[in-house]
Amino acid sequence: MSTQPDLLYSEEEEALRAAVRDLLTDHCDAAGVIARTESDAPHDLALWKALADGMGLAGLLVPEEQGGQGATHREAAVVLEELGRAVAPVPYLSSAVVATEALLECADDELLGRLASGRAIGVLAVGLHVAPGGAVKAVRHENGALHGELTGIADAAAADVLLVPADDGELYAVEAGAVTITAQVSLDLTRPLATVTLDGAPGRRLGAAEPAVRRALRAAAGLLASEQLGVADWSLTETVRYLKERKQFNRPVGGFQALKHRLAQLWLEVVNLRAAARNAADALSTGQDADVAVAVAQAYAAPVAVHAAEEALQLHAGIGMTWEHPIHLHLKRAKADSIAYGTAGAHREALAELVDLQAP
């Protein structure tokens, strides 16, 4: 028996949102994020400690008996909305969602406990571009050691432990100190990519790689839609606020009919994205039609987030083009997210297959 998805936010979820937003307002201002992207340490590990250790958010998806909070994907989605709004340079999606989901599939309580408490940051060593069900590059497992090179690994620079798929079909936990991590040029400086080189690195076997990676990437794609919603919602809100204040011909720019139409269209897109993102989070938490819900959300999310950030850039006019204004952070995050965990086109293809819709 199927139940209707619940797209609304509960009181607890709204309270969680308020707490996360307060923390980010105090500790994740735009100027600080921009300064961090220009440094050698783009990740804000102090903010991560406050989120993971102080608020216990790293363990939302982990059952209480395994050291976590025992919450669901709905709560994690709310956190990701707020992190998206702030373009926070923390490895939440990588560690608290992707790596955590892989470990839940492998039932590795020791490592799960470390990630849930925030004592360690975990990263699944699969390229950020790989869609759920996509081809995953594996390293060579030989005489108990791992050899190979993996590229496009998000947040690898912040990782304490990497979860590495090997050619024997197993997933291995590898301490970050045993591998070479080389920064790659990435468009989104708040979620840097890196190449991970394993040259005889020792690994601890966790379990079968294929189901763990599939589960992790599905959750990643589904909850990424909530981060994209946060980016889009911030872009719309800030643009409306700016157009109310900015005057031309002695009247607010936002009063001009042509701009009203553009903002109304964008508002509709963001509202629809919210429904799709909430549906994906709810489906992941209940396990009902999750594959379809995730594909729908990702087919819709990327174009909306990119459109919202582009409109924000254009409608802020000259100031929007400056490095000091945070719009470029949101536009780069939206563009990078548009190919993360599968493009919108890849998810439309997956959706067509899931609902048995034949190509013409």
Short mmCIF file of C-alpha atoms in Angstrom, two decimals, residues 7 77 132 217-229 232 269-284 289-306 337-338 340-352 354:
data_model
loop_
_atom_site.label_atom_id
_atom_site.label_comp_id
_atom_site.label_asym_id
_atom_site.label_seq_id
_atom_site.Cartn_x
_atom_site.Cartn_y
_atom_site.Cartn_z
CA LEU A 7 6.05 17.66 0.91
CA ALA A 77 17.62 17.85 3.08
CA PRO A 132 23.49 6.61 -9.77
CA LEU A 217 24.94 7.93 -5.30
CA ARG A 218 21.15 7.66 -5.24
CA ALA A 219 20.98 9.49 -1.91
CA ALA A 220 23.54 12.02 -3.17
CA ALA A 221 21.54 12.83 -6.30
CA GLY A 222 18.27 13.03 -4.37
CA LEU A 223 19.57 15.32 -1.64
CA LEU A 224 21.66 17.41 -4.04
CA ALA A 225 18.29 18.75 -5.28
CA SER A 226 17.77 20.34 -1.85
CA GLU A 227 21.17 22.03 -2.05
CA GLN A 228 20.23 23.29 -5.54
CA LEU A 229 16.94 24.54 -4.08
CA ALA A 232 18.00 28.98 -6.31
CA GLU A 269 10.34 27.47 -11.11
CA VAL A 270 11.68 27.64 -7.53
CA VAL A 271 8.32 26.56 -6.07
CA ASN A 272 8.24 23.57 -8.44
CA LEU A 273 11.84 22.72 -7.54
CA ARG A 274 10.91 22.78 -3.84
CA ALA A 275 8.15 20.23 -4.49
CA ALA A 276 10.49 17.97 -6.47
CA ALA A 277 13.30 18.21 -3.90
CA ARG A 278 10.96 17.55 -0.97
CA ASN A 279 9.45 14.59 -2.82
CA ALA A 280 12.92 13.11 -3.36
CA ALA A 281 13.86 13.58 0.32
CA ASP A 282 10.57 12.05 1.47
CA ALA A 283 10.90 9.10 -0.93
CA LEU A 284 14.46 8.41 0.24
CA ASP A 289 9.51 5.00 -5.44
CA ALA A 290 12.84 6.57 -4.50
CA ASP A 291 14.49 5.91 -7.87
CA VAL A 292 11.71 7.73 -9.72
CA ALA A 293 11.56 10.62 -7.23
CA VAL A 294 15.33 11.16 -7.40
CA ALA A 295 15.35 11.09 -11.22
CA VAL A 296 12.46 13.60 -11.37
CA ALA A 297 14.15 15.95 -8.90
CA GLN A 298 17.49 15.88 -10.71
CA ALA A 299 15.90 16.22 -14.15
CA TYR A 300 14.36 19.48 -12.93
CA ALA A 301 16.82 20.89 -10.38
CA ALA A 302 19.89 21.79 -12.44
CA PRO A 303 18.24 24.06 -15.05
CA VAL A 304 16.31 25.93 -12.33
CA ALA A 305 19.32 26.51 -10.07
CA VAL A 306 21.46 27.70 -13.00
CA ASP A 337 25.96 20.88 -9.33
CA SER A 338 24.35 20.65 -12.78
CA ALA A 340 27.24 16.40 -10.23
CA TYR A 341 25.81 12.88 -9.75
CA GLY A 342 24.53 12.88 -13.34
CA THR A 343 23.29 15.61 -15.67
CA ALA A 344 19.61 16.50 -16.04
CA GLY A 345 19.65 14.69 -19.39
CA ALA A 346 21.06 11.52 -17.83
CA HIS A 347 18.33 11.58 -15.18
CA ARG A 348 15.62 12.13 -17.83
CA GLU A 349 16.91 9.04 -19.64
CA ALA A 350 16.91 7.06 -16.40
CA LEU A 351 13.38 8.27 -15.63
CA ALA A 352 12.11 7.21 -19.07
CA LEU A 354 12.02 3.55 -14.93
#
